[in-house]
CSV table of C-alpha atoms in Angstrom, one decimal:
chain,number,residue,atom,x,y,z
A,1,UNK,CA,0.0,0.0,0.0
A,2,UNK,CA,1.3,3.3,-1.0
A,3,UNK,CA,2.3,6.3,1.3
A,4,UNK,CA,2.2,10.0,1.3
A,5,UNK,CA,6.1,9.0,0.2
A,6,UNK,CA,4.8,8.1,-2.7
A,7,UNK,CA,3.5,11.4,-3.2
A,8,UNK,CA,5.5,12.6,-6.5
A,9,UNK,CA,5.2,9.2,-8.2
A,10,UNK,CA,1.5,8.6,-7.4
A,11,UNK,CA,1.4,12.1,-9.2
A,12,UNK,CA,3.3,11.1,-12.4
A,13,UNK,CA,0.8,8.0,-12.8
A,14,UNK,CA,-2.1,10.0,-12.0
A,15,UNK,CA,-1.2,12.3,-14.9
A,16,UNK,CA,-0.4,9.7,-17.3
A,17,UNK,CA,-4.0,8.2,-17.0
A,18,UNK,CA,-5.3,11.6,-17.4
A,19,UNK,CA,-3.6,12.0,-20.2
A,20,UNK,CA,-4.5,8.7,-21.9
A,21,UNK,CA,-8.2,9.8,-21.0
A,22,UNK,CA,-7.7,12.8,-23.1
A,23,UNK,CA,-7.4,14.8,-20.6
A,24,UNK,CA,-4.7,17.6,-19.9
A,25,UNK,CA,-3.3,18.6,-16.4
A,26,UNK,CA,-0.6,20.1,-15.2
A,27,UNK,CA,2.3,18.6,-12.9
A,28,UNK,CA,1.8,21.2,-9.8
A,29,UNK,CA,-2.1,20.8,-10.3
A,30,UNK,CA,-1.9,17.2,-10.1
A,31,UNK,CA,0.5,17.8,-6.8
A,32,UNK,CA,-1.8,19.3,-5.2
A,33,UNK,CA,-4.7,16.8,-5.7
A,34,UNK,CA,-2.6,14.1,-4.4
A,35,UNK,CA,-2.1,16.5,-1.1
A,36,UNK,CA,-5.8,16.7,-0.7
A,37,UNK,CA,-6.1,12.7,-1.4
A,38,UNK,CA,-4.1,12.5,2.1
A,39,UNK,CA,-6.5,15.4,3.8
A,40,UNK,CA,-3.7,18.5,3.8
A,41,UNK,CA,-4.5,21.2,2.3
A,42,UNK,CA,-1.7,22.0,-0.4
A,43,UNK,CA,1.5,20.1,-1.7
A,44,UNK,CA,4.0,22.6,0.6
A,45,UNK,CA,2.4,20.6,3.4
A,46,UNK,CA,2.6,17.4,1.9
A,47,UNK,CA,6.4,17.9,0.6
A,48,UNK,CA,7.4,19.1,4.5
A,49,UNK,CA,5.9,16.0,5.8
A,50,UNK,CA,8.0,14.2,3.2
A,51,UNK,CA,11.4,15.6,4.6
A,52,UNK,CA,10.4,15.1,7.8
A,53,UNK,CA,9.7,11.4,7.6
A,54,UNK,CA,13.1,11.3,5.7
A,55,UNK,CA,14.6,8.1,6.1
A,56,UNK,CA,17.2,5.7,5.1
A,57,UNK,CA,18.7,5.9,1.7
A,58,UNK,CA,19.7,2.7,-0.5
A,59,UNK,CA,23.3,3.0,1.3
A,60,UNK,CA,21.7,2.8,4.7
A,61,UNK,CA,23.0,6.4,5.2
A,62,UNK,CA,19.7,8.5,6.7
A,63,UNK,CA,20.3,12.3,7.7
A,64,UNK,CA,18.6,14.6,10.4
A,65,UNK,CA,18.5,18.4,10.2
A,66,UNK,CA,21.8,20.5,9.3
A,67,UNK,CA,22.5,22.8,12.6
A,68,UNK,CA,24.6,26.0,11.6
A,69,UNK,CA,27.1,26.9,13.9
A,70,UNK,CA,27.6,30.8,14.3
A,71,UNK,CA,30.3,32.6,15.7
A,72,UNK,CA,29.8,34.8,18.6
A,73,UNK,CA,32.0,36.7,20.6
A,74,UNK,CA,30.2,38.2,23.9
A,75,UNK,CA,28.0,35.4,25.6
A,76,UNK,CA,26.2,38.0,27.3
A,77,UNK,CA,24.9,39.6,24.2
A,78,UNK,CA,23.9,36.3,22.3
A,79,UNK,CA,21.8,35.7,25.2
A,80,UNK,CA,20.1,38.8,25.4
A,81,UNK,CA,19.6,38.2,21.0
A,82,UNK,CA,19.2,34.3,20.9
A,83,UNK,CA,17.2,34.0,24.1
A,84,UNK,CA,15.9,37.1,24.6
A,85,UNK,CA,15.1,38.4,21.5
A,86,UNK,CA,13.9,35.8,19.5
A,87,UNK,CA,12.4,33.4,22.6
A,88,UNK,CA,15.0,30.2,22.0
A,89,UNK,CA,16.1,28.0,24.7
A,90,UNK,CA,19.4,27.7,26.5
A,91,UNK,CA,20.0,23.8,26.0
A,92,UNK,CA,23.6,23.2,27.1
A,93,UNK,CA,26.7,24.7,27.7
A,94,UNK,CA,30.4,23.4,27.0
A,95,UNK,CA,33.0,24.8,28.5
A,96,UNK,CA,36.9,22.7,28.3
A,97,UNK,CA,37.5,24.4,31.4
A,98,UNK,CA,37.1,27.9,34.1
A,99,UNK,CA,38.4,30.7,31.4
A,100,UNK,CA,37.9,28.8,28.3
A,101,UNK,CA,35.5,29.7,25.6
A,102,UNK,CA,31.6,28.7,25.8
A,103,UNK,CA,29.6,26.6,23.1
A,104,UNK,CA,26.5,26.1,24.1
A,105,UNK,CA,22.7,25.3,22.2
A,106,UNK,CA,19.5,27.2,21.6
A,107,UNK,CA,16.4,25.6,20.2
A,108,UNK,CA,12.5,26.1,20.1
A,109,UNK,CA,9.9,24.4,17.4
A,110,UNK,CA,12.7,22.6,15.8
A,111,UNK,CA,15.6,24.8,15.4
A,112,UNK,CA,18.2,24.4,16.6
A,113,UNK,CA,21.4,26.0,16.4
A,114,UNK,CA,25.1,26.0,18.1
A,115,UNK,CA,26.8,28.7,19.0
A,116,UNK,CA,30.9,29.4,19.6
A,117,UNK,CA,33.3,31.8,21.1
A,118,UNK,CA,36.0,29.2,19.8
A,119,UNK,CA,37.4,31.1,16.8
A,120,UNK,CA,38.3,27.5,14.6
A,121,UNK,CA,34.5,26.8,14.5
A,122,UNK,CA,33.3,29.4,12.3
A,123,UNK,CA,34.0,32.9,10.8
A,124,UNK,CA,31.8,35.9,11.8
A,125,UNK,CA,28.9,36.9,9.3
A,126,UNK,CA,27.7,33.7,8.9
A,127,UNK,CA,24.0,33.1,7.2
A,128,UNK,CA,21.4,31.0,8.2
A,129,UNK,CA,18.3,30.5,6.0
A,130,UNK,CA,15.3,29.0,8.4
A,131,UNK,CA,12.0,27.6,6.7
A,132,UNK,CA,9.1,28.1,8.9
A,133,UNK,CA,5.1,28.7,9.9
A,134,UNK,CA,3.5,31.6,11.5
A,135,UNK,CA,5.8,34.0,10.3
A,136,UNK,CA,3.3,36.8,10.9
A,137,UNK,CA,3.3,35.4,14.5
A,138,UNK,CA,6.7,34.9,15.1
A,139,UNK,CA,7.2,38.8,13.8
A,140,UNK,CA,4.7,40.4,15.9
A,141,UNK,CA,6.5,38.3,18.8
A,142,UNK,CA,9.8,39.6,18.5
A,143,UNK,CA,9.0,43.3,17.5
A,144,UNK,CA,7.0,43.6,20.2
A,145,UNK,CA,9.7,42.7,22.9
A,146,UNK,CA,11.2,46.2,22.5
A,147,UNK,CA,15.2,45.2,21.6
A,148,UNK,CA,16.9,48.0,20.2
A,149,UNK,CA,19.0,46.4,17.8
A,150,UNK,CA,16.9,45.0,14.8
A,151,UNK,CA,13.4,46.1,13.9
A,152,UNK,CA,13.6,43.6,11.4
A,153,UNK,CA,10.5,43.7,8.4
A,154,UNK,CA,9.0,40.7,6.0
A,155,UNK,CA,9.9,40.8,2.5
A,156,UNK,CA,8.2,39.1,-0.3
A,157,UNK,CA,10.9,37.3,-2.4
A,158,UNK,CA,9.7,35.8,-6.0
A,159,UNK,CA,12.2,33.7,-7.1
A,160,UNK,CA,10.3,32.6,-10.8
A,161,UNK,CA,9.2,30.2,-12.3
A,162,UNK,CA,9.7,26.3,-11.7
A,163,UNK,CA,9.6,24.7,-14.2
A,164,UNK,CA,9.1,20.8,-12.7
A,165,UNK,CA,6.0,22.3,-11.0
A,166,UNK,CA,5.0,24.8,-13.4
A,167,UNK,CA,4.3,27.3,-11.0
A,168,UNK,CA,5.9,30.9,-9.6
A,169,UNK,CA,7.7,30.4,-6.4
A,170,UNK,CA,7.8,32.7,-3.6
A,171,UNK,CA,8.3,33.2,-0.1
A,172,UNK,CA,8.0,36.2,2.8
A,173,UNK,CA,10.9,36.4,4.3
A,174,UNK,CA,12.2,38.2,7.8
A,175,UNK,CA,15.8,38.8,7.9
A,176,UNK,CA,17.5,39.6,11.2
A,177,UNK,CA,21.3,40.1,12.3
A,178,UNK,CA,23.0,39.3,15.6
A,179,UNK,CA,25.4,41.3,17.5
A,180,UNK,CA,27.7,39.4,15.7
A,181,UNK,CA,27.3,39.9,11.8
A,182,UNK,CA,25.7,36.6,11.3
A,183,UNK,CA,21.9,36.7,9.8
A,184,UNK,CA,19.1,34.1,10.2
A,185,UNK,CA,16.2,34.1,7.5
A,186,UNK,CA,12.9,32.6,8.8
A,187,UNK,CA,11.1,31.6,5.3
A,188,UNK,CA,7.7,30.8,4.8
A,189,UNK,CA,6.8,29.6,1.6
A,190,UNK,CA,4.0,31.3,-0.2
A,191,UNK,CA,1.1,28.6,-1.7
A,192,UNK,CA,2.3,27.6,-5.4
A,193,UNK,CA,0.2,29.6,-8.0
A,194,UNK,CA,-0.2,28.7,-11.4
A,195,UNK,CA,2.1,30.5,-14.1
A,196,UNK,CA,-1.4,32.4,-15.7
A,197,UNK,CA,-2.3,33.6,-12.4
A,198,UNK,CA,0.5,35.4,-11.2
A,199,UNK,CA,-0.7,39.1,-11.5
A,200,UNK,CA,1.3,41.3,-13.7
A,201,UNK,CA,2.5,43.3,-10.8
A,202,UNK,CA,4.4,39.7,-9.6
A,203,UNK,CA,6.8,40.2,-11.9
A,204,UNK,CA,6.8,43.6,-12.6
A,205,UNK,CA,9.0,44.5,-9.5
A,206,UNK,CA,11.8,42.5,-11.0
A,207,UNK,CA,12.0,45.4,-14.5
A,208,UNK,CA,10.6,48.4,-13.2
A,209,UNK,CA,6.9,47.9,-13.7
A,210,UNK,CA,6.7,45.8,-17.3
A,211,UNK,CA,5.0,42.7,-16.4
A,212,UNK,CA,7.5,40.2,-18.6
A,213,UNK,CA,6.8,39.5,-22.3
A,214,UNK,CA,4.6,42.2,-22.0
A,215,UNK,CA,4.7,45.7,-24.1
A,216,UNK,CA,7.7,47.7,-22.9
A,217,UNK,CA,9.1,44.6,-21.8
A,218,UNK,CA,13.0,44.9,-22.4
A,219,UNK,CA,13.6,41.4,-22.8
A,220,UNK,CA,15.9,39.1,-20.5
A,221,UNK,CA,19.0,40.1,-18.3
A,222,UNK,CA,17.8,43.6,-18.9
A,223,UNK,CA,16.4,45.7,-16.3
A,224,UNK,CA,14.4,49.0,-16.8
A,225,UNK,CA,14.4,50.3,-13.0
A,226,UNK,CA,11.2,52.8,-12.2
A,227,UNK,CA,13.1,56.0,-11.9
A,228,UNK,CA,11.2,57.3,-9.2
A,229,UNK,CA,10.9,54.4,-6.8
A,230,UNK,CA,14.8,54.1,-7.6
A,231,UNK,CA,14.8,57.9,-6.5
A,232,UNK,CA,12.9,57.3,-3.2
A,233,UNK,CA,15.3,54.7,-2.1
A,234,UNK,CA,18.3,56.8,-3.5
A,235,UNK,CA,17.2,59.5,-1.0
A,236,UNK,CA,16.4,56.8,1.5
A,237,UNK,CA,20.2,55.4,1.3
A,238,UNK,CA,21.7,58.4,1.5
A,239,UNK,CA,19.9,60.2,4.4
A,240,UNK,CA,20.3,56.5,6.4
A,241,UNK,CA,24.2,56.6,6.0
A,242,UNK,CA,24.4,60.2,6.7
A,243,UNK,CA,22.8,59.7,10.3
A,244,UNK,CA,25.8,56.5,10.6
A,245,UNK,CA,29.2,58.3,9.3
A,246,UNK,CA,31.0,55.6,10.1
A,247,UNK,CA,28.8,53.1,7.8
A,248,UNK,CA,26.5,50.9,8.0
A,249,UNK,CA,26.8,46.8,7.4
A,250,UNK,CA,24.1,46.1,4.2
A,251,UNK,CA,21.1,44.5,6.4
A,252,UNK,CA,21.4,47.3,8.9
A,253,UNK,CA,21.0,50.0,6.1
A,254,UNK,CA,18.1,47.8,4.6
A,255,UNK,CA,16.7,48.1,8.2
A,256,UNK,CA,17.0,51.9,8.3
A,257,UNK,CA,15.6,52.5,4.6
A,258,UNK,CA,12.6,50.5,5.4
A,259,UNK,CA,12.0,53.5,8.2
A,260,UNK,CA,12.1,55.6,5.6
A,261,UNK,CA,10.5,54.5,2.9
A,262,UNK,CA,6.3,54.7,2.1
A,263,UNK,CA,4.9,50.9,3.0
A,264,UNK,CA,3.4,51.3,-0.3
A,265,UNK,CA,6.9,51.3,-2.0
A,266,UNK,CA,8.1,48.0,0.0
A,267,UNK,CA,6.5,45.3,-2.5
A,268,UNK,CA,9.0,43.2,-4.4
A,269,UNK,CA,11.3,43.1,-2.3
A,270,UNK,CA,12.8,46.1,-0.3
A,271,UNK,CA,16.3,44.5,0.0
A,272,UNK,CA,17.0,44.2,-3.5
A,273,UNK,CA,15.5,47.5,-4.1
A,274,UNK,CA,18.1,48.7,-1.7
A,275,UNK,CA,20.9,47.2,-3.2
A,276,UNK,CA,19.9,48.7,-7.0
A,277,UNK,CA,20.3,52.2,-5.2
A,278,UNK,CA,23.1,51.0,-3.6
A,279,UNK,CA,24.6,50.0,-6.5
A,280,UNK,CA,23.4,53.4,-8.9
A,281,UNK,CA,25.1,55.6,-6.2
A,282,UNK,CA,28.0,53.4,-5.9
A,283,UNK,CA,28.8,54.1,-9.5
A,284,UNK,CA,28.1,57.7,-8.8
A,285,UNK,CA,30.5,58.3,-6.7
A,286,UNK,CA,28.2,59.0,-3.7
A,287,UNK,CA,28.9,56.2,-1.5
A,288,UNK,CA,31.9,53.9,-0.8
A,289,UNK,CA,31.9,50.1,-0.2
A,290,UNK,CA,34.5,48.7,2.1
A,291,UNK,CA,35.7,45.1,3.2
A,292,UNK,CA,35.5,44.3,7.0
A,293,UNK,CA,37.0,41.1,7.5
A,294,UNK,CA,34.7,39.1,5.9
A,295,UNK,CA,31.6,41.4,6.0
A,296,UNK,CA,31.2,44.9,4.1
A,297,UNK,CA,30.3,48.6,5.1
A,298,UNK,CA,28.8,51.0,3.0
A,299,UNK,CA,29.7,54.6,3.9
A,300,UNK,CA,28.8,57.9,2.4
A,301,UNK,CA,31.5,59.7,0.6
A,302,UNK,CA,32.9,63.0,1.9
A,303,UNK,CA,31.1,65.5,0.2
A,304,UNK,CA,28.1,63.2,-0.9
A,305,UNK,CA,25.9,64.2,2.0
């Protein structure tokens, strides 16, 4: 008897009766009757319940959960973030002795992640990219706990087309950064629409407006930037690294625009909007990109503000 691992191939048989019966459906569309043939309610569900069952492969080899360790420097402060801030548990901590450097676990709902002051584990600015539910939940949870450091925001990402599944994929997407440089992305996928009903505006965001293949449309690896939305987060940029003369790392200038910047405007993805003006007044002259060990700092150039 077949399981809800059997998802994607009970899909590919489904669709090949189909089409012998003369009948014509889609890959994702078919994915997501097979979901509700096992009473969830959409294959994002279904295809997270398949990774958690996970299981042994034909070696025998079976893997749990990758945990990023991040480097940290002040164990006072990653409390007050980790714990804190975002509501993990302490789990454990490892010490080889009285004055020797701390490793120690935080988890909640799943995640779970290890952090070091011992300097061979990891390199500062790390990333860690966190798929999730109740992402709207989670973000009123953490805004409202009044830490002055990160007043993080939710993007909307669209990342295209896939083609297996013949739908747009997308995500909202909260970014924050610890004391540290190193930046956790909690993920929660948006529900799979179909390739004709993505709005216009979907992809607009991604060439200034022209919806793609449509009129005006400059055709790919071309971008035609909305001057005046560029404009608004020119000014935004500029007036954000004038308050910090010493620069700002990138998500904490994305942090600082979004302040600044009509909600209206936000759509499609503040960040990258921030890095097109970041990029336009790089090449201007007006601001100045520098290397930090392995992070970077943008800072206004004398004159420019």
């Amino acid at each position: 008897m077949r399981t809800f691992r059997d998802a994607k191939l009970m899909a590919r048989a489904l669709r090949a009766e189909l089409a012998q019966a003369g009948i014509d459906v889609s890959h994702s569309r078919v994915l997501e009757i097979v979901a509700a043939q096992f009473g969830l309610p959409d294959w994002n569900v279904l295809a997270a319940r398949i990774g958690e069952a996970g299981g042994a492969s034909g070696s025998g080899a079976a893997f749990q959960a990758a945990i990023p360790i991040l480097r940290i420097f002040d164990l006072a402060k990653a409390r007050e973030f980790y714990t804190g801030f975002l509501g993990l548990s302490e789990d454990w901590e490892h010490r080889f002795g009285p004055d020797f450097p701390a490793y120690l676990q935080v988890s909640r709902a799943g995640l779970i992640l290890h952090l070091t002051e011992h300097h061979g584990d990891a390199s500062p600015g790390g990333n860690a990219f966190v798929w999730m539910q109740g992402l709207d939940a989670f973000h009123a949870e953490i805004t409202g706990r009044g830490y002055a450091y990160a007043k993080p925001g939710i993007d909307t990402w669209d990342l295209g087309s896939d083609d297996m599944r013949e739908a747009r994929v997308g995500m909202r997407v909260m970014e924050v950064t610890d004391p540290f440089g190193n930046r956790l992305r909690f993920a929660e996928p948006l529900p799979a629409s179909r390739r004709d009903d993505v709005t216009p505006a979907a992809g607009a965001e991604r060439r200034g407006g022209v919806a793609p293949g449509g009129e005006g449309d400059p055709g790919p690896g071309t971008l035609a930037l909305d001057p005046d939305k560029l404009g608004t987060f020119r000014a935004a940029v500029m007036e954000a690294l004038a308050e910090a003369p010493g620069g700002l790392f990138p998500a904490d200038l994305a942090d600082r625009v979004r302040e600044r910047v009509p909600e209206a405007l936000q759509g499609g993805g503040l960040r990258w909007w921030v890095t097109a003006a970041c990029f336009d007044l790089e090449a201007g002259g007006s601001i100045a990109r520098h290397t930090h060990g392995r992070m970077q700092i943008l800072q206004a150039t004398p004159g420019a503000v």
